[in-house]
Coordinates of N, CA, C and O in Angstrom, one line a residue:
M1 N 0.8 -1.0 0.4 CA 0.1 0.0 -0.3 C 1.1 1.2 0.1 O 1.8 0.9 1.2
R2 N 0.5 2.4 -1.5 CA 1.1 3.4 -0.8 C 0.9 4.6 0.0 O -0.1 4.5 0.6
S3 N 2.0 5.4 0.6 CA 1.9 6.5 2.0 C 0.8 7.6 1.2 O 1.1 7.8 0.0
R4 N -0.1 8.1 2.0 CA -0.9 9.6 1.0 C -0.1 10.0 1.9 O -0.5 11.5 1.0
R5 N 1.2 10.1 2.4 CA 1.4 11.2 3.0 C 1.6 12.5 1.6 O 2.4 13.6 1.8
P6 N 2.7 12.3 0.8 CA 2.8 12.6 -0.7 C 1.8 14.6 -1.2 O 1.5 14.7 -1.3
L7 N 0.3 13.0 -0.9 CA -0.6 13.3 -1.3 C -1.6 14.5 -0.5 O -1.7 15.8 -1.1
L8 N -1.0 14.4 0.6 CA -1.9 15.2 1.2 C -1.3 16.3 1.9 O -1.5 17.5 1.9
L9 N 0.6 16.5 2.0 CA 1.2 17.9 1.5 C 0.8 18.1 0.8 O 0.5 19.8 0.8
A10 N 0.3 18.2 -0.7 CA 0.3 18.5 -2.1 C -1.4 19.6 -1.9 O -1.2 20.5 -1.9
C11 N -2.0 18.2 -1.3 CA -3.5 19.4 -1.1 C -3.3 20.7 0.1 O -4.0 21.8 0.1
V12 N -2.7 20.1 1.0 CA -2.5 21.3 1.9 C -1.8 22.7 2.1 O -2.0 23.4 2.0
L13 N -0.7 22.3 0.8 CA -0.2 23.5 -0.1 C -0.7 23.8 -0.8 O -1.1 25.1 -1.0
L14 N -1.7 23.4 -1.3 CA -2.2 24.1 -2.6 C -3.5 24.6 -1.8 O -4.2 25.9 -2.1
A15 N -3.7 24.7 -0.7 CA -5.0 24.6 0.0 C -4.7 26.2 0.8 O -5.6 27.1 1.1
T16 N -3.1 25.9 1.2 CA -2.6 27.1 1.8 C -2.0 28.4 1.1 O -1.6 29.5 1.4
A17 N -2.1 28.2 -0.6 CA -1.4 29.1 -1.1 C -2.3 30.2 -1.0 O -1.8 31.5 -1.3
G18 N -3.4 30.3 -1.3 CA -4.0 31.8 -1.1 C -4.3 32.0 0.1 O -5.0 33.1 0.0
C19 N -4.1 31.9 0.7 CA -4.1 32.8 2.1 C -3.6 33.7 2.7 O -2.5 33.9 2.3
G20 N -4.6 34.4 3.2 CA -3.9 36.1 3.1 C -4.0 36.9 2.2 O -3.8 38.4 2.5
A21 N -4.5 36.3 0.9 CA -4.9 37.4 -0.1 C -6.1 38.1 -0.6 O -7.0 37.6 0.9
A22 N -5.8 39.2 -0.5 CA -6.5 40.4 -0.8 C -7.9 40.0 -2.0 O -7.3 40.0 -2.7
P23 N -9.3 40.3 -1.8 CA -9.4 40.0 -2.7 C -9.6 41.1 -3.7 O -9.2 42.4 -3.5
M24 N -9.3 40.7 -5.3 CA -9.2 41.8 -6.1 C -10.0 42.1 -7.2 O -11.1 41.2 -7.1
D25 N -10.0 43.7 -7.5 CA -11.2 42.9 -8.9 C -10.0 43.8 -10.0 O -9.2 43.9 -10.2
A26 N -11.5 44.4 -11.6 CA -10.2 44.9 -12.1 C -9.8 45.9 -11.9 O -8.8 46.3 -13.3
N27 N -10.1 47.4 -11.1 CA -9.2 48.1 -11.2 C -8.5 47.9 -9.6 O -7.7 49.2 -9.6
T28 N -7.5 47.2 -9.1 CA -6.9 46.3 -8.5 C -5.1 46.2 -9.4 O -5.1 45.4 -9.8
A29 N -4.5 46.9 -8.8 CA -3.2 46.2 -9.0 C -2.5 46.3 -8.3 O -2.4 45.6 -7.0
M30 N -1.7 44.7 -8.8 CA -1.2 43.8 -7.4 C 0.2 44.6 -7.8 O 1.0 44.5 -8.5
T31 N 0.3 44.2 -6.1 CA 1.6 45.0 -5.7 C 2.9 43.4 -5.0 O 1.5 43.4 -4.0
L32 N 3.6 43.6 -4.7 CA 4.4 42.4 -3.7 C 5.4 43.3 -3.1 O 5.6 44.3 -3.6
P33 N 6.1 43.2 -1.8 CA 6.9 43.1 -0.9 C 8.0 43.4 -1.4 O 8.6 43.3 -3.1
A34 N 9.5 44.5 -2.1 CA 10.3 44.9 -2.6 C 11.6 44.1 -2.4 O 12.0 43.9 -2.4
T35 N 11.6 42.9 -1.3 CA 11.9 41.9 -0.9 C 11.8 40.5 -2.2 O 12.4 40.3 -1.7
E36 N 10.9 40.6 -2.2 CA 10.5 39.6 -3.6 C 10.2 39.7 -5.2 O 9.6 40.0 -6.0
P37 N 12.1 40.8 -5.6 CA 11.9 40.9 -7.4 C 11.4 39.6 -7.9 O 11.0 40.6 -8.9
A38 N 11.9 38.6 -7.2 CA 11.6 37.7 -9.1 C 10.6 37.8 -8.9 O 9.7 37.4 -9.7
A39 N 9.6 37.7 -7.2 CA 7.7 37.4 -7.9 C 7.3 39.0 -8.3 O 6.7 38.8 -9.1
Q40 N 7.7 39.7 -8.5 CA 7.5 41.3 -8.6 C 7.7 41.3 -10.6 O 6.7 41.5 -11.6
A41 N 8.5 40.4 -11.0 CA 9.3 40.4 -12.6 C 7.9 39.6 -12.9 O 7.6 39.5 -14.0
M42 N 6.9 38.4 -12.1 CA 5.8 37.6 -12.8 C 4.7 38.6 -12.4 O 3.8 38.3 -13.8
V43 N 5.1 39.8 -12.4 CA 3.4 40.2 -11.8 C 3.2 40.9 -12.5 O 3.2 42.4 -11.8
P44 N 2.9 41.5 -14.0 CA 2.7 43.1 -14.2 C 1.5 43.6 -13.3 O 0.0 43.0 -13.3
A45 N 1.5 45.0 -12.8 CA 0.4 45.8 -12.5 C -0.2 46.7 -13.5 O 0.6 47.5 -14.6
E46 N -1.2 46.5 -14.0 CA -2.0 47.9 -14.6 C -3.2 48.2 -14.0 O -3.9 47.4 -13.0
S47 N -3.4 50.2 -13.8 CA -3.8 50.4 -13.4 C -4.8 51.3 -14.4 O -4.4 51.8 -15.0
R48 N -5.9 51.1 -14.0 CA -7.4 52.0 -14.9 C -7.2 53.4 -14.6 O -7.6 53.3 -13.1
V49 N -7.2 54.3 -15.5 CA -6.6 55.3 -15.1 C -8.4 56.5 -15.9 O -8.2 56.2 -17.4
D50 N -9.2 57.1 -16.2 CA -9.5 57.9 -16.8 C -9.2 59.2 -17.6 O -7.9 59.4 -16.6
F51 N -9.4 59.5 -19.1 CA -8.7 60.3 -19.7 C -9.1 61.6 -18.7 O -9.7 61.7 -18.0
G52 N -8.1 62.7 -18.3 CA -7.8 63.7 -18.0 C -7.5 63.4 -16.6 O -7.1 64.4 -15.8
R53 N -6.7 62.5 -16.4 CA -6.6 62.2 -14.7 C -5.1 61.9 -14.6 O -5.0 61.1 -15.9
E54 N -4.2 61.7 -14.3 CA -2.7 62.0 -13.7 C -2.6 60.4 -12.9 O -3.1 60.0 -12.6
F55 N -1.1 59.5 -13.8 CA -1.2 58.5 -13.2 C 0.3 58.6 -12.9 O 1.0 59.0 -13.9
R56 N 0.5 58.4 -11.5 CA 2.6 58.2 -11.0 C 2.8 57.1 -10.8 O 2.1 55.8 -10.2
F57 N 4.1 56.4 -11.8 CA 5.2 55.3 -12.1 C 5.4 55.1 -10.9 O 6.1 56.6 -10.1
P58 N 5.9 53.8 -10.5 CA 7.2 54.0 -9.4 C 8.2 54.5 -9.9 O 9.2 54.9 -8.5
D59 N 8.7 54.6 -10.8 CA 10.2 55.2 -11.4 C 10.0 57.4 -11.2 O 10.7 58.1 -11.6
G60 N 8.8 57.0 -10.4 CA 9.1 58.8 -10.7 C 8.6 59.6 -11.5 O 8.4 61.0 -11.7
V61 N 8.0 59.3 -12.0 CA 7.2 59.9 -14.0 C 5.8 60.1 -13.8 O 5.5 58.9 -13.2
T62 N 4.5 61.3 -13.4 CA 3.5 61.0 -13.7 C 3.4 61.7 -14.9 O 3.7 62.5 -15.6
V63 N 2.4 61.0 -15.5 CA 1.8 60.4 -16.9 C 0.4 61.4 -16.8 O -0.5 60.7 -15.7
L64 N -0.2 62.4 -17.5 CA -1.8 62.6 -17.7 C -1.9 63.1 -19.2 O -1.3 63.6 -20.1
V65 N -2.9 62.4 -19.3 CA -3.5 62.0 -20.8 C -4.3 62.7 -20.9 O -5.9 62.3 -20.2
S66 N -4.9 63.6 -21.8 CA -6.1 64.7 -21.9 C -7.4 63.5 -22.2 O -7.0 62.2 -22.7
T67 N -8.5 64.4 -22.4 CA -9.6 63.1 -22.9 C -9.4 63.8 -24.2 O -8.7 64.3 -24.8
P68 N -9.6 62.3 -25.1 CA -10.0 62.7 -26.6 C -10.8 63.8 -27.2 O -11.5 64.2 -26.8
R69 N -9.9 64.0 -28.1 CA -10.2 65.0 -29.0 C -10.4 64.2 -30.4 O -9.5 64.2 -31.2
T70 N -11.6 64.5 -31.1 CA -12.0 64.1 -32.2 C -11.4 65.0 -33.7 O -11.7 66.0 -33.6
F71 N -10.7 65.1 -34.4 CA -10.6 65.6 -35.5 C -10.9 64.9 -37.1 O -10.6 63.4 -36.9
Q72 N -10.4 65.6 -38.0 CA -10.8 65.1 -39.2 C -9.0 65.4 -40.1 O -8.5 66.5 -40.0
P73 N -8.4 64.3 -39.8 CA -6.4 64.1 -40.7 C -6.3 64.9 -42.3 O -7.4 64.7 -42.7
S74 N -5.7 65.7 -41.9 CA -5.2 66.3 -43.2 C -5.2 65.2 -44.8 O -4.3 64.1 -44.2
E75 N -4.4 65.6 -45.9 CA -4.7 65.2 -46.7 C -3.2 64.3 -46.4 O -2.5 63.1 -47.1
T76 N -2.0 64.6 -46.1 CA -1.0 64.1 -45.8 C -0.7 63.4 -44.6 O 0.5 62.4 -44.1
A77 N -2.0 63.1 -43.9 CA -1.9 62.5 -43.0 C -1.6 60.7 -43.3 O -1.8 60.6 -44.4
Y78 N -0.9 60.2 -42.5 CA -0.4 58.8 -42.4 C -0.8 57.7 -41.5 O -0.7 58.0 -40.4
P79 N -1.5 56.3 -41.4 CA -2.3 56.0 -42.7 C -3.6 57.1 -42.7 O -4.5 57.8 -42.2
R80 N -3.9 57.2 -44.4 CA -5.3 57.8 -44.0 C -6.6 57.1 -43.8 O -6.8 56.1 -43.5
C81 N -6.8 58.3 -43.2 CA -7.9 57.6 -42.3 C -9.4 59.3 -41.8 O -9.2 60.0 -42.6
A82 N -10.8 58.2 -42.2 CA -11.8 59.8 -42.5 C -11.3 60.3 -41.1 O -12.5 61.5 -40.5
R83 N -11.5 59.7 -39.7 CA -11.7 59.9 -38.1 C -10.4 59.6 -37.5 O -10.5 58.7 -37.4
A84 N -9.9 60.5 -36.4 CA -8.8 60.1 -35.8 C -9.2 61.1 -34.2 O -10.5 61.9 -34.2
V85 N -8.4 60.3 -33.3 CA -8.5 61.5 -31.3 C -7.2 61.5 -31.9 O -6.4 60.7 -31.7
A86 N -7.5 62.4 -30.9 CA -6.1 63.4 -30.5 C -6.1 63.4 -29.0 O -7.0 63.4 -28.7
F87 N -4.8 63.2 -28.6 CA -4.3 63.7 -26.8 C -3.2 63.8 -26.7 O -2.3 64.0 -27.7
E88 N -2.8 64.8 -25.9 CA -2.3 65.8 -25.6 C -1.5 64.6 -24.1 O -2.2 64.4 -23.0
V89 N -0.9 64.6 -24.1 CA 0.7 63.9 -22.6 C 1.5 64.7 -21.9 O 2.1 64.3 -22.8
N90 N 1.2 64.7 -20.9 CA 1.8 65.8 -20.2 C 3.1 64.5 -19.5 O 1.9 63.7 -19.1
L91 N 4.1 64.5 -19.5 CA 5.3 63.4 -18.3 C 5.7 64.2 -17.6 O 6.1 65.7 -18.2
L92 N 6.0 64.3 -16.0 CA 6.1 65.1 -15.4 C 7.6 64.1 -14.7 O 7.0 63.4 -13.8
N93 N 8.9 64.8 -15.2 CA 9.4 63.4 -14.3 C 10.0 64.4 -12.4 O 10.4 65.4 -12.6
E94 N 8.9 63.8 -10.9 CA 9.0 63.5 -10.5 C 10.2 62.4 -9.5 O 10.0 62.8 -8.4
G95 N 11.0 62.4 -10.1 CA 11.7 61.3 -9.8 C 13.0 62.1 -9.4 O 13.2 63.5 -9.4
K96 N 13.8 61.5 -9.1 CA 15.6 61.7 -8.7 C 17.2 62.2 -9.5 O 17.3 62.2 -10.2
Q97 N 16.3 61.5 -10.8 CA 17.3 60.7 -11.9 C 16.6 61.9 -13.6 O 15.1 61.5 -13.3
P98 N 17.4 62.0 -14.3 CA 16.7 62.3 -15.7 C 15.6 61.3 -16.1 O 16.3 60.0 -15.8
Y99 N 14.8 61.3 -17.4 CA 14.1 60.4 -17.5 C 14.1 60.0 -19.0 O 14.6 61.5 -19.9
R100 N 15.1 59.0 -19.7 CA 14.8 59.1 -20.8 C 13.9 58.8 -21.6 O 13.6 58.1 -21.8
L101 N 13.6 60.0 -22.0 CA 11.8 60.1 -23.2 C 11.8 58.5 -24.1 O 10.8 58.5 -24.7
S102 N 13.1 58.0 -24.6 CA 13.0 57.0 -25.6 C 12.2 55.8 -24.7 O 11.7 54.7 -25.1
G103 N 12.3 55.9 -23.5 CA 11.3 54.8 -22.4 C 10.4 54.3 -22.5 O 9.2 53.9 -22.5
F104 N 8.9 56.3 -22.8 CA 7.9 55.9 -23.3 C 7.3 55.4 -24.3 O 7.7 55.5 -25.7
S105 N 6.3 55.0 -23.7 CA 5.3 53.6 -25.3 C 3.8 54.4 -24.8 O 3.2 54.8 -23.9
A106 N 2.9 54.9 -26.2 CA 1.3 54.5 -25.9 C 1.3 54.0 -26.9 O 1.4 54.1 -28.0
S107 N -0.3 52.9 -27.0 CA -0.9 52.2 -27.8 C -2.1 52.7 -27.3 O -2.5 52.5 -26.4
A108 N -3.1 52.3 -28.4 CA -4.2 52.8 -28.3 C -5.2 51.0 -28.3 O -4.6 50.6 -29.6
T109 N -6.4 50.3 -28.3 CA -7.2 49.5 -28.6 C -8.7 50.4 -29.1 O -9.0 51.1 -28.7
V110 N -9.5 50.5 -29.8 CA -10.5 50.3 -30.7 C -11.1 49.3 -30.2 O -11.2 48.3 -31.3
S111 N -12.3 48.9 -29.4 CA -13.4 47.9 -29.7 C -12.4 46.7 -29.4 O -12.9 46.0 -30.3
G112 N -11.2 47.0 -28.7 CA -10.5 45.4 -28.1 C -9.6 45.2 -29.8 O -8.8 44.2 -29.5
E113 N -9.7 45.9 -30.5 CA -8.4 45.6 -31.7 C -7.6 46.9 -31.3 O -7.9 47.9 -31.1
P114 N -6.4 46.4 -32.2 CA -5.1 47.2 -32.5 C -5.6 49.5 -32.5 O -6.5 48.9 -34.2
A115 N -5.2 49.9 -32.1 CA -5.5 51.5 -33.3 C -4.3 51.1 -33.8 O -3.2 51.5 -33.3
K116 N -4.5 51.7 -35.2 CA -2.7 52.8 -35.6 C -2.9 54.0 -35.1 O -3.9 54.9 -35.4
Q117 N -1.4 54.0 -35.3 CA -1.3 55.3 -34.5 C -1.4 56.6 -35.6 O -0.3 55.7 -36.5
V118 N -1.7 57.8 -35.9 CA -1.7 58.9 -37.3 C -0.8 59.9 -37.2 O -0.3 60.3 -36.1
V119 N 0.2 59.7 -38.1 CA 1.2 61.1 -38.0 C 0.4 62.0 -39.1 O 0.3 61.9 -40.1
D120 N 0.6 63.0 -38.5 CA -0.4 64.2 -39.0 C 0.4 65.9 -39.0 O 0.1 66.7 -38.1
S121 N 1.5 65.5 -39.4 CA 3.0 66.6 -39.0 C 2.2 67.9 -39.6 O 2.3 68.9 -38.9
A122 N 1.5 68.2 -40.2 CA 0.4 69.5 -40.6 C -0.9 70.1 -39.0 O -0.8 71.5 -38.9
Q123 N -0.8 68.9 -38.4 CA -2.2 69.3 -37.3 C -1.2 69.1 -36.8 O -1.3 69.4 -35.7
G124 N 0.4 68.7 -36.5 CA 0.8 68.5 -35.0 C 1.3 67.3 -34.4 O 1.4 67.0 -33.2
F125 N 0.8 66.0 -34.9 CA 0.8 64.6 -34.7 C 1.9 63.9 -34.9 O 1.7 63.7 -36.0
T126 N 3.1 64.2 -34.2 CA 4.0 63.3 -34.9 C 4.7 62.5 -33.9 O 6.0 61.9 -34.3
G127 N 4.2 62.3 -32.8 CA 4.8 61.2 -31.5 C 5.8 61.6 -30.9 O 6.0 63.0 -31.0
I128 N 6.5 60.7 -30.8 CA 7.8 61.5 -30.2 C 9.0 61.9 -31.1 O 9.9 60.8 -31.5
V129 N 9.1 63.0 -31.2 CA 10.3 63.2 -32.0 C 11.8 63.2 -31.4 O 12.6 63.0 -31.4
D130 N 11.4 63.9 -29.8 CA 12.9 63.7 -29.5 C 13.1 62.5 -28.5 O 13.7 62.9 -27.0
A131 N 13.3 61.8 -28.8 CA 13.5 59.7 -28.2 C 14.6 60.9 -27.4 O 14.7 59.3 -26.6
A132 N 15.8 61.2 -27.4 CA 16.8 60.7 -27.3 C 17.0 61.9 -26.3 O 18.1 61.9 -25.3
K133 N 16.0 62.8 -26.2 CA 15.7 64.2 -25.2 C 16.2 62.9 -23.4 O 15.6 61.9 -23.2
D134 N 16.5 63.1 -22.3 CA 16.5 63.4 -21.3 C 15.6 64.7 -20.5 O 15.7 65.8 -20.6
I135 N 14.3 64.3 -19.5 CA 13.4 65.3 -19.4 C 13.9 65.2 -17.2 O 14.3 64.1 -16.5
E136 N 14.7 66.4 -17.6 CA 15.3 66.1 -16.0 C 14.9 66.4 -14.2 O 13.0 66.8 -15.0
P137 N 14.4 65.9 -13.7 CA 14.2 66.0 -12.8 C 13.2 67.5 -12.3 O 14.1 68.3 -12.8
G138 N 12.0 67.4 -12.1 CA 11.4 68.7 -12.0 C 10.5 69.1 -13.3 O 10.2 70.0 -13.3
R139 N 10.9 68.3 -14.5 CA 10.9 68.8 -15.3 C 9.4 68.5 -15.9 O 9.6 67.0 -15.7
N140 N 8.8 69.3 -17.5 CA 7.7 67.8 -18.1 C 8.2 68.3 -19.6 O 8.5 69.1 -20.2
V141 N 7.4 67.6 -20.2 CA 7.2 67.5 -21.6 C 6.4 67.2 -22.3 O 5.4 66.4 -21.5
R142 N 5.4 67.6 -23.1 CA 4.2 66.8 -23.3 C 4.0 67.0 -25.0 O 4.9 67.6 -25.9
L143 N 3.6 66.0 -25.1 CA 3.7 65.0 -27.1 C 2.3 65.2 -27.2 O 1.4 65.1 -26.5
N144 N 2.2 65.0 -28.1 CA 0.7 65.0 -29.1 C 0.7 63.6 -29.7 O 1.4 62.9 -30.4
F145 N 0.0 62.7 -29.6 CA -0.6 61.4 -30.1 C -1.6 61.2 -30.6 O -2.7 62.6 -30.3
A146 N -2.0 61.0 -31.6 CA -3.5 60.8 -32.3 C -3.2 59.4 -32.7 O -2.2 58.6 -33.6
F147 N -4.6 58.4 -32.7 CA -4.7 57.2 -33.5 C -6.0 57.5 -34.1 O -7.1 58.2 -34.2
A148 N -6.7 56.6 -35.7 CA -7.4 56.0 -36.3 C -8.3 55.4 -36.0 O -8.8 55.0 -34.7
M149 N -10.1 56.2 -36.0 CA -10.9 55.4 -35.8 C -12.1 55.3 -36.0 O -12.0 56.0 -37.1
P150 N -12.9 54.7 -36.3 CA -14.1 54.4 -37.2 C -14.7 55.4 -36.7 O -14.8 56.3 -36.3
A151 N -16.1 55.5 -38.2 CA -16.6 56.7 -38.4 C -18.5 56.7 -37.2 O -17.8 57.8 -36.5
D152 N -18.0 55.8 -35.9 CA -19.4 56.2 -34.8 C -18.5 55.7 -34.1 O -17.2 55.5 -33.3
P153 N -19.0 56.4 -32.6 CA -18.2 56.3 -31.6 C -17.6 55.4 -30.6 O -19.0 54.4 -31.1
V154 N -17.1 54.6 -30.6 CA -16.1 53.3 -29.6 C -15.8 53.6 -28.2 O -14.8 54.9 -27.9
E155 N -15.8 52.2 -28.2 CA -14.9 52.2 -26.5 C -13.2 52.0 -26.9 O -13.0 51.6 -27.9
L156 N -12.1 53.0 -26.2 CA -11.7 53.6 -26.4 C -10.5 52.9 -25.1 O -11.0 54.0 -24.2
K157 N -8.9 52.4 -25.9 CA -8.8 52.0 -24.2 C -7.1 52.7 -24.9 O -6.5 52.3 -25.9
M158 N -6.2 53.7 -24.1 CA -4.9 53.8 -24.2 C -3.6 53.3 -23.4 O -4.0 53.8 -21.9
S159 N -3.0 52.9 -23.4 CA -1.8 52.1 -22.5 C -1.2 52.9 -23.1 O -0.4 53.6 -23.7
V160 N -0.1 53.3 -21.7 CA 0.9 53.7 -21.4 C 2.1 53.6 -20.4 O 1.5 53.1 -19.4
R161 N 3.2 53.6 -20.8 CA 4.2 52.7 -19.8 C 5.6 53.8 -19.9 O 5.3 54.3 -21.0
T162 N 6.1 53.6 -19.0 CA 7.7 54.7 -18.6 C 8.7 53.9 -19.2 O 9.3 54.6 -19.0
G163 N 8.3 52.5 -19.2 CA 10.0 52.3 -19.9 C 9.6 50.2 -20.4 O 8.7 50.2 -19.8
P164 N 10.1 49.8 -20.9 CA 10.2 48.4 -21.5 C 10.3 47.6 -20.8 O 10.2 46.2 -20.6
E165 N 11.1 47.9 -19.9 CA 11.3 46.7 -18.1 C 10.3 47.5 -17.9 O 10.0 46.5 -16.5
S166 N 9.8 48.6 -17.2 CA 8.1 48.5 -16.3 C 7.6 47.9 -16.1 O 6.5 47.2 -17.2
L167 N 7.1 47.1 -15.4 CA 5.9 46.0 -15.1 C 5.0 47.0 -14.8 O 3.9 46.2 -15.0
A168 N 4.8 48.3 -14.2 CA 3.7 49.0 -14.1 C 3.4 49.4 -15.3 O 4.4 49.9 -16.1
S169 N 2.0 49.8 -15.9 CA 1.4 49.9 -17.1 C 0.0 51.1 -16.6 O -1.1 50.4 -15.7
A170 N -0.3 52.3 -17.0 CA -1.9 52.7 -17.0 C -2.9 53.0 -17.9 O -2.2 52.9 -19.3
L171 N -3.9 52.7 -18.1 CA -4.8 52.3 -19.3 C -6.0 53.3 -18.8 O -6.8 52.6 -17.9
Y172 N -5.7 53.9 -20.2 CA -6.8 55.3 -20.0 C -8.2 54.9 -20.5 O -7.6 54.2 -21.8
T173 N -9.0 54.8 -20.4 CA -10.1 54.6 -20.6 C -11.5 55.2 -20.7 O -11.7 56.7 -20.3
G174 N -12.2 55.4 -22.3 CA -13.3 56.6 -21.9 C -13.8 55.8 -23.9 O -13.8 54.8 -23.9
Q175 N -14.7 56.6 -23.8 CA -14.9 56.7 -26.0 C -15.1 57.7 -26.2 O -14.2 58.7 -25.7
A176 N -14.9 57.4 -27.8 CA -14.7 58.6 -28.4 C -15.2 58.0 -29.7 O -15.3 57.0 -30.1

């Protein structure tokens, strides 16, 4: 007859693994103690933010994404589309070190599908032009982004990160 001790031990470990965990909902970002960097690397934190609100990242950069503004792209815009939405993104470095602008990224989804970024230099939508620029502590930079939209209003989500290795992201949500 086999011993049931290994099976019993496995059941006890599984049953106690979630003990002490706080309930989470869609708006809760998971954080782990700083003493467990390996565990933090496995769990990205995403925070939902309304357009027009600020979000402060752990690296000290505060991001504010304006409410979406609908516009008609010019004839020289790429990709060609009949309607787009524009955002002003303000980055404020409240950290102690210079922040390299090339680490910043913004992407959008429309009704769950990736949205194409619109480059329309005639209207000032050029994305990140000075990517090699550093934002010194206490300073800010404003960027303009635009994304192609369908003709009718849709659910829009814009995700921003302050670096490629950043585990934190802010997900701005709304209608456009």
